[in-house]
Amino acid sequence: MHQNHKKDIVLVARNAQKAKQTFKDIEVREASYDSESAMTKALSGIDRVLFISSQPGGKVPRLVQHQNVVNALTTNHVSFVVYTSFPHADESENFLAQDHRGTEQAIVSAKLSHAFLRNNWYLENETSFLQAAASDASAYYWADKKVGWALEREYAEAAANVLANGAEREIYELYGPSINFATLGETVKSTFNASSTIQQVSESEYTSQLEKNGLDHDTALMVTSFQTPIDDGSLAHPSDDLPQLLGHDVTPLSEALKEIIR
């Protein structure tokens, strides 16, 4: 990013003081998706918006949060919105897709010019698995279908490109190389010359293993559920949209692993 372009960027964050420590040269406005009025004020005078989906499970339901944002975008006559969605959100039966499908529909209903970037899984989601596989420990997983893992920064770069340059179409399905946990684990072992064991266990055994590692039961169940979209095949639909938006190939897996495991 060129220095003289930073004045054109506004960051909306829940904690402005914390955000300013990281983004020193960018204007920061404080607002939460929980408040439509705060979002409406924060987006005043804004032309294009990267709308990053929130996490589910907050005090305000995620779809309500997202509708607050859509209302704020509409009130401010924002010219273009890029929304980070879920793979095949319009037809996926996975529980995580529901809020994304509702948000996409809200954006369409509001007649906002838009692009939907349906992100596959971040490779960083698997950091604990990767660290175990890179050591002489055992790395466990329970879901064996394929995933389109890529680095979070590459999804972000693709989003920035669409936000800056516009979109040639409405929907992009963003995937890295399509592999499963077994292949991911073996790649880690070869990259770091590790003697770890890559082991598939049952869903219940996976939860038990997390509890043995110190997680309470509810947290262990939640972490276990992160592999449900893998198990039901939601993440197993390859696409070359991500390298097309990047203008180059995604980072080779061995190099991406070295970024995460230092």
mmCIF file of C-alpha atoms in Angstrom:
data_model
loop_
_atom_site.group_PDB
_atom_site.id
_atom_site.type_symbol
_atom_site.label_atom_id
_atom_site.label_comp_id
_atom_site.label_asym_id
_atom_site.label_seq_id
_atom_site.Cartn_x
_atom_site.Cartn_y
_atom_site.Cartn_z
ATOM 1 C CA MET A 1 0.000 0.000 0.000
ATOM 2 C CA HIS A 2 1.419 3.358 -0.955
ATOM 3 C CA GLN A 3 1.709 5.887 1.861
ATOM 4 C CA ASN A 4 -0.428 8.490 0.074
ATOM 5 C CA HIS A 5 -3.327 6.045 -0.271
ATOM 6 C CA LYS A 6 -3.714 5.557 3.477
ATOM 7 C CA LYS A 7 -5.629 8.823 3.836
ATOM 8 C CA ASP A 8 -8.364 7.276 1.672
ATOM 9 C CA ILE A 9 -8.903 4.357 4.069
ATOM 10 C CA VAL A 10 -11.162 4.308 7.126
ATOM 11 C CA LEU A 11 -11.142 1.412 9.578
ATOM 12 C CA VAL A 12 -14.244 0.708 11.677
ATOM 13 C CA ALA A 13 -13.408 -1.167 14.881
ATOM 14 C CA ARG A 14 -15.150 -2.065 18.124
ATOM 15 C CA ASN A 15 -12.176 -0.737 20.104
ATOM 16 C CA ALA A 16 -10.761 2.336 18.395
ATOM 17 C CA GLN A 17 -7.920 2.815 20.869
ATOM 18 C CA LYS A 18 -6.657 -0.739 20.348
ATOM 19 C CA ALA A 19 -7.007 -0.459 16.552
ATOM 20 C CA LYS A 20 -5.049 2.804 16.449
ATOM 21 C CA GLN A 21 -2.070 1.082 18.094
ATOM 22 C CA THR A 22 -1.855 -1.291 15.138
ATOM 23 C CA PHE A 23 -3.013 1.006 12.308
ATOM 24 C CA LYS A 24 -1.214 4.253 13.128
ATOM 25 C CA ASP A 25 -1.606 6.031 9.778
ATOM 26 C CA ILE A 26 -5.247 5.146 9.080
ATOM 27 C CA GLU A 27 -8.384 6.910 10.296
ATOM 28 C CA VAL A 28 -10.198 4.731 12.847
ATOM 29 C CA ARG A 29 -13.873 5.089 13.742
ATOM 30 C CA GLU A 30 -15.416 3.202 16.645
ATOM 31 C CA ALA A 31 -18.605 1.184 16.133
ATOM 32 C CA SER A 32 -20.014 -2.279 16.734
ATOM 33 C CA TYR A 33 -22.273 -4.407 14.551
ATOM 34 C CA ASP A 34 -24.545 -4.575 17.600
ATOM 35 C CA SER A 35 -25.647 -0.952 16.978
ATOM 36 C CA GLU A 36 -27.215 0.192 13.722
ATOM 37 C CA SER A 37 -26.955 3.838 14.752
ATOM 38 C CA ALA A 38 -23.242 3.539 15.563
ATOM 39 C CA MET A 39 -22.558 1.793 12.248
ATOM 40 C CA THR A 40 -24.578 4.400 10.357
ATOM 41 C CA LYS A 41 -22.480 7.171 11.905
ATOM 42 C CA ALA A 42 -19.207 5.296 11.298
ATOM 43 C CA LEU A 43 -19.960 4.745 7.607
ATOM 44 C CA SER A 44 -20.859 8.368 6.933
ATOM 45 C CA GLY A 45 -19.139 9.599 3.774
ATOM 46 C CA ILE A 46 -17.768 6.143 2.928
ATOM 47 C CA ASP A 47 -17.856 5.048 -0.727
ATOM 48 C CA ARG A 48 -16.799 1.379 -0.692
ATOM 49 C CA VAL A 49 -16.959 -1.086 2.192
ATOM 50 C CA LEU A 50 -15.321 -4.403 2.968
ATOM 51 C CA PHE A 51 -17.978 -6.038 5.173
ATOM 52 C CA ILE A 52 -16.269 -8.776 7.207
ATOM 53 C CA SER A 53 -18.709 -11.240 8.754
ATOM 54 C CA SER A 54 -18.806 -11.388 12.550
ATOM 55 C CA GLN A 55 -18.403 -14.437 14.756
ATOM 56 C CA PRO A 56 -21.600 -16.296 15.768
ATOM 57 C CA GLY A 57 -22.544 -16.680 19.423
ATOM 58 C CA GLY A 58 -22.524 -13.038 20.531
ATOM 59 C CA LYS A 59 -25.160 -11.354 22.716
ATOM 60 C CA VAL A 60 -26.793 -10.020 19.539
ATOM 61 C CA PRO A 61 -27.542 -12.759 16.961
ATOM 62 C CA ARG A 62 -25.173 -12.588 14.003
ATOM 63 C CA LEU A 63 -27.900 -12.138 11.398
ATOM 64 C CA VAL A 64 -29.276 -9.175 13.399
ATOM 65 C CA GLN A 65 -25.773 -7.707 13.548
ATOM 66 C CA HIS A 66 -25.394 -8.105 9.806
ATOM 67 C CA GLN A 67 -28.778 -6.538 9.095
ATOM 68 C CA ASN A 68 -27.640 -3.546 11.169
ATOM 69 C CA VAL A 69 -24.654 -3.187 8.843
ATOM 70 C CA VAL A 70 -26.779 -3.556 5.694
ATOM 71 C CA ASN A 71 -29.146 -0.864 6.995
ATOM 72 C CA ALA A 72 -26.171 1.428 7.686
ATOM 73 C CA LEU A 73 -24.768 0.805 4.205
ATOM 74 C CA THR A 74 -28.146 1.635 2.672
ATOM 75 C CA THR A 75 -28.650 4.807 4.715
ATOM 76 C CA ASN A 76 -25.228 6.058 3.640
ATOM 77 C CA HIS A 77 -25.778 5.170 -0.045
ATOM 78 C CA VAL A 78 -22.539 3.188 -0.141
ATOM 79 C CA SER A 79 -21.678 2.532 -3.790
ATOM 80 C CA PHE A 80 -20.128 -0.939 -3.447
ATOM 81 C CA VAL A 81 -19.857 -3.574 -0.703
ATOM 82 C CA VAL A 82 -17.655 -6.670 -0.604
ATOM 83 C CA TYR A 83 -18.999 -9.262 1.838
ATOM 84 C CA THR A 84 -16.987 -12.230 3.184
ATOM 85 C CA SER A 85 -19.334 -15.200 3.030
ATOM 86 C CA PHE A 86 -19.377 -19.019 3.336
ATOM 87 C CA PRO A 87 -18.700 -21.555 0.544
ATOM 88 C CA HIS A 88 -21.802 -22.052 -1.610
ATOM 89 C CA ALA A 89 -23.812 -20.136 1.003
ATOM 90 C CA ASP A 90 -26.903 -20.091 -1.197
ATOM 91 C CA GLU A 91 -27.218 -23.892 -1.202
ATOM 92 C CA SER A 92 -25.072 -25.238 1.650
ATOM 93 C CA GLU A 93 -26.926 -27.159 4.349
ATOM 94 C CA ASN A 94 -24.186 -26.572 6.933
ATOM 95 C CA PHE A 95 -25.416 -24.656 9.993
ATOM 96 C CA LEU A 96 -22.707 -22.012 9.532
ATOM 97 C CA ALA A 97 -24.084 -21.084 6.107
ATOM 98 C CA GLN A 98 -27.479 -19.884 7.370
ATOM 99 C CA ASP A 99 -26.445 -16.419 8.582
ATOM 100 C CA HIS A 100 -24.312 -15.878 5.481
ATOM 101 C CA ARG A 101 -27.180 -16.845 3.188
ATOM 102 C CA GLY A 102 -29.465 -14.444 5.063
ATOM 103 C CA THR A 103 -26.874 -11.661 4.815
ATOM 104 C CA GLU A 104 -26.372 -12.188 1.084
ATOM 105 C CA GLN A 105 -30.149 -12.021 0.641
ATOM 106 C CA ALA A 106 -30.330 -8.818 2.717
ATOM 107 C CA ILE A 107 -27.631 -7.166 0.581
ATOM 108 C CA VAL A 108 -29.447 -8.162 -2.618
ATOM 109 C CA SER A 109 -32.814 -6.986 -1.224
ATOM 110 C CA ALA A 110 -31.257 -3.616 -0.313
ATOM 111 C CA LYS A 111 -30.193 -3.257 -3.969
ATOM 112 C CA LEU A 112 -26.605 -2.555 -2.932
ATOM 113 C CA SER A 113 -23.948 -3.022 -5.596
ATOM 114 C CA HIS A 114 -21.927 -5.920 -4.236
ATOM 115 C CA ALA A 115 -19.584 -8.870 -4.546
ATOM 116 C CA PHE A 116 -19.712 -11.972 -2.351
ATOM 117 C CA LEU A 117 -16.354 -13.556 -1.508
ATOM 118 C CA ARG A 118 -17.150 -17.019 -0.205
ATOM 119 C CA ASN A 119 -14.026 -17.913 1.754
ATOM 120 C CA ASN A 120 -12.942 -21.465 2.403
ATOM 121 C CA TRP A 121 -11.015 -22.279 5.612
ATOM 122 C CA TYR A 122 -8.034 -20.276 6.798
ATOM 123 C CA LEU A 123 -4.916 -22.423 7.176
ATOM 124 C CA GLU A 124 -4.373 -20.603 10.475
ATOM 125 C CA ASN A 125 -7.510 -22.350 11.806
ATOM 126 C CA GLU A 126 -5.409 -25.512 12.106
ATOM 127 C CA THR A 127 -2.453 -24.020 14.001
ATOM 128 C CA SER A 128 -2.628 -26.489 16.913
ATOM 129 C CA PHE A 129 -2.754 -29.445 14.488
ATOM 130 C CA LEU A 130 0.124 -27.987 12.462
ATOM 131 C CA GLN A 131 2.294 -27.392 15.527
ATOM 132 C CA ALA A 132 1.729 -30.944 16.740
ATOM 133 C CA ALA A 133 2.520 -32.361 13.291
ATOM 134 C CA ALA A 134 5.696 -30.273 13.099
ATOM 135 C CA SER A 135 6.971 -31.661 16.395
ATOM 136 C CA ASP A 136 7.454 -35.243 17.581
ATOM 137 C CA ALA A 137 3.900 -35.394 18.941
ATOM 138 C CA SER A 138 0.625 -36.866 17.665
ATOM 139 C CA ALA A 139 -1.616 -34.690 15.493
ATOM 140 C CA TYR A 140 -5.285 -35.682 15.556
ATOM 141 C CA TYR A 141 -8.244 -34.935 13.288
ATOM 142 C CA TRP A 142 -11.657 -36.535 12.769
ATOM 143 C CA ALA A 143 -13.003 -35.218 9.444
ATOM 144 C CA ASP A 144 -11.306 -36.621 6.339
ATOM 145 C CA LYS A 145 -12.910 -34.840 3.375
ATOM 146 C CA LYS A 146 -11.002 -32.241 1.362
ATOM 147 C CA VAL A 147 -10.584 -28.573 2.291
ATOM 148 C CA GLY A 148 -9.411 -25.507 0.323
ATOM 149 C CA TRP A 149 -7.055 -24.118 2.965
ATOM 150 C CA ALA A 150 -5.196 -20.875 2.209
ATOM 151 C CA LEU A 151 -3.497 -18.175 4.267
ATOM 152 C CA GLU A 152 -5.750 -15.552 5.820
ATOM 153 C CA ARG A 153 -3.622 -12.789 4.279
ATOM 154 C CA GLU A 154 -4.354 -14.167 0.806
ATOM 155 C CA TYR A 155 -8.115 -14.007 1.332
ATOM 156 C CA ALA A 156 -7.545 -10.447 2.588
ATOM 157 C CA GLU A 157 -5.446 -9.539 -0.459
ATOM 158 C CA ALA A 158 -8.165 -10.867 -2.772
ATOM 159 C CA ALA A 159 -10.797 -8.829 -0.915
ATOM 160 C CA ALA A 160 -8.673 -5.672 -1.165
ATOM 161 C CA ASN A 161 -8.248 -6.206 -4.903
ATOM 162 C CA VAL A 162 -12.000 -6.541 -5.439
ATOM 163 C CA LEU A 163 -12.728 -3.550 -3.214
ATOM 164 C CA ALA A 164 -10.242 -1.362 -5.095
ATOM 165 C CA ASN A 165 -10.857 -2.593 -8.627
ATOM 166 C CA GLY A 166 -14.492 -3.688 -8.615
ATOM 167 C CA ALA A 167 -15.864 -7.112 -9.516
ATOM 168 C CA GLU A 168 -16.442 -8.764 -12.864
ATOM 169 C CA ARG A 169 -19.173 -10.922 -11.345
ATOM 170 C CA GLU A 170 -21.284 -11.204 -8.212
ATOM 171 C CA ILE A 171 -19.904 -14.352 -6.541
ATOM 172 C CA TYR A 172 -16.411 -15.723 -6.060
ATOM 173 C CA GLU A 173 -15.721 -19.105 -4.423
ATOM 174 C CA LEU A 174 -12.271 -18.706 -2.862
ATOM 175 C CA TYR A 175 -10.243 -21.878 -2.300
ATOM 176 C CA GLY A 176 -6.668 -22.913 -1.877
ATOM 177 C CA PRO A 177 -5.395 -26.320 -3.062
ATOM 178 C CA SER A 178 -7.944 -29.050 -2.263
ATOM 179 C CA ILE A 179 -6.431 -31.538 0.230
ATOM 180 C CA ASN A 180 -7.417 -33.425 3.392
ATOM 181 C CA PHE A 181 -5.919 -33.538 6.891
ATOM 182 C CA ALA A 182 -3.831 -36.635 6.094
ATOM 183 C CA THR A 183 -2.108 -34.844 3.206
ATOM 184 C CA LEU A 184 -1.773 -31.653 5.255
ATOM 185 C CA GLY A 185 -0.136 -33.570 8.088
ATOM 186 C CA GLU A 186 2.287 -35.426 5.817
ATOM 187 C CA THR A 187 3.260 -32.134 4.163
ATOM 188 C CA VAL A 188 4.017 -30.659 7.572
ATOM 189 C CA LYS A 189 6.148 -33.685 8.465
ATOM 190 C CA SER A 190 8.176 -33.482 5.266
ATOM 191 C CA THR A 191 8.538 -29.685 5.484
ATOM 192 C CA PHE A 192 9.867 -29.770 9.048
ATOM 193 C CA ASN A 193 11.475 -33.230 8.923
ATOM 194 C CA ALA A 194 9.269 -34.244 11.859
ATOM 195 C CA SER A 195 8.619 -37.717 13.246
ATOM 196 C CA SER A 196 5.086 -36.995 14.424
ATOM 197 C CA THR A 197 2.082 -39.302 14.040
ATOM 198 C CA ILE A 198 -0.867 -38.094 11.957
ATOM 199 C CA GLN A 199 -3.946 -39.922 13.219
ATOM 200 C CA GLN A 200 -7.641 -39.885 12.337
ATOM 201 C CA VAL A 201 -9.909 -40.629 15.295
ATOM 202 C CA SER A 202 -13.667 -40.630 15.778
ATOM 203 C CA GLU A 203 -15.492 -37.389 16.506
ATOM 204 C CA SER A 204 -16.041 -38.381 20.142
ATOM 205 C CA GLU A 205 -12.404 -39.467 20.537
ATOM 206 C CA TYR A 206 -11.297 -36.115 19.158
ATOM 207 C CA THR A 207 -13.371 -34.303 21.778
ATOM 208 C CA SER A 208 -11.903 -36.523 24.507
ATOM 209 C CA GLN A 209 -8.380 -35.790 23.291
ATOM 210 C CA LEU A 210 -9.056 -32.034 23.508
ATOM 211 C CA GLU A 211 -10.295 -32.488 27.079
ATOM 212 C CA LYS A 212 -7.132 -34.425 27.940
ATOM 213 C CA ASN A 213 -5.195 -31.432 26.634
ATOM 214 C CA GLY A 214 -6.951 -29.146 29.103
ATOM 215 C CA LEU A 215 -10.117 -27.851 27.400
ATOM 216 C CA ASP A 216 -13.392 -27.922 29.298
ATOM 217 C CA HIS A 217 -16.157 -30.071 27.807
ATOM 218 C CA ASP A 218 -18.176 -27.270 26.167
ATOM 219 C CA THR A 219 -15.090 -25.688 24.596
ATOM 220 C CA ALA A 220 -13.892 -29.093 23.391
ATOM 221 C CA LEU A 221 -17.282 -29.688 21.734
ATOM 222 C CA MET A 222 -17.101 -26.269 20.061
ATOM 223 C CA VAL A 223 -13.581 -26.888 18.716
ATOM 224 C CA THR A 224 -14.666 -30.331 17.511
ATOM 225 C CA SER A 225 -17.567 -28.730 15.624
ATOM 226 C CA PHE A 226 -15.101 -26.635 13.577
ATOM 227 C CA GLN A 227 -14.449 -29.777 11.512
ATOM 228 C CA THR A 228 -18.146 -30.418 10.790
ATOM 229 C CA PRO A 229 -18.084 -28.355 7.547
ATOM 230 C CA ILE A 230 -15.153 -30.553 6.474
ATOM 231 C CA ASP A 231 -16.990 -33.762 7.367
ATOM 232 C CA ASP A 232 -20.171 -32.802 5.499
ATOM 233 C CA GLY A 233 -18.260 -31.805 2.373
ATOM 234 C CA SER A 234 -19.028 -28.069 2.550
ATOM 235 C CA LEU A 235 -15.373 -27.174 1.888
ATOM 236 C CA ALA A 236 -14.645 -29.744 -0.828
ATOM 237 C CA HIS A 237 -15.557 -27.844 -4.004
ATOM 238 C CA PRO A 238 -12.352 -26.701 -5.780
ATOM 239 C CA SER A 239 -12.224 -23.353 -7.568
ATOM 240 C CA ASP A 240 -9.509 -21.209 -9.146
ATOM 241 C CA ASP A 241 -11.181 -17.909 -8.218
ATOM 242 C CA LEU A 242 -8.627 -17.103 -5.494
ATOM 243 C CA PRO A 243 -5.497 -17.130 -7.692
ATOM 244 C CA GLN A 244 -7.447 -15.243 -10.364
ATOM 245 C CA LEU A 245 -8.279 -12.437 -7.920
ATOM 246 C CA LEU A 246 -4.727 -12.430 -6.546
ATOM 247 C CA GLY A 247 -3.197 -12.305 -9.994
ATOM 248 C CA HIS A 248 -0.783 -15.070 -8.969
ATOM 249 C CA ASP A 249 -0.776 -18.584 -7.529
ATOM 250 C CA VAL A 250 -1.529 -19.021 -3.851
ATOM 251 C CA THR A 251 1.508 -19.502 -1.619
ATOM 252 C CA PRO A 252 2.832 -23.067 -1.942
ATOM 253 C CA LEU A 253 1.733 -25.138 1.046
ATOM 254 C CA SER A 254 5.225 -25.760 2.435
ATOM 255 C CA GLU A 255 5.969 -22.009 2.388
ATOM 256 C CA ALA A 256 2.592 -21.198 3.944
ATOM 257 C CA LEU A 257 3.298 -23.675 6.729
ATOM 258 C CA LYS A 258 6.619 -21.958 7.459
ATOM 259 C CA GLU A 259 4.771 -18.643 7.830
ATOM 260 C CA ILE A 260 2.513 -20.112 10.495
ATOM 261 C CA ILE A 261 5.052 -22.311 12.294
ATOM 262 C CA ARG A 262 8.121 -20.240 12.991
#
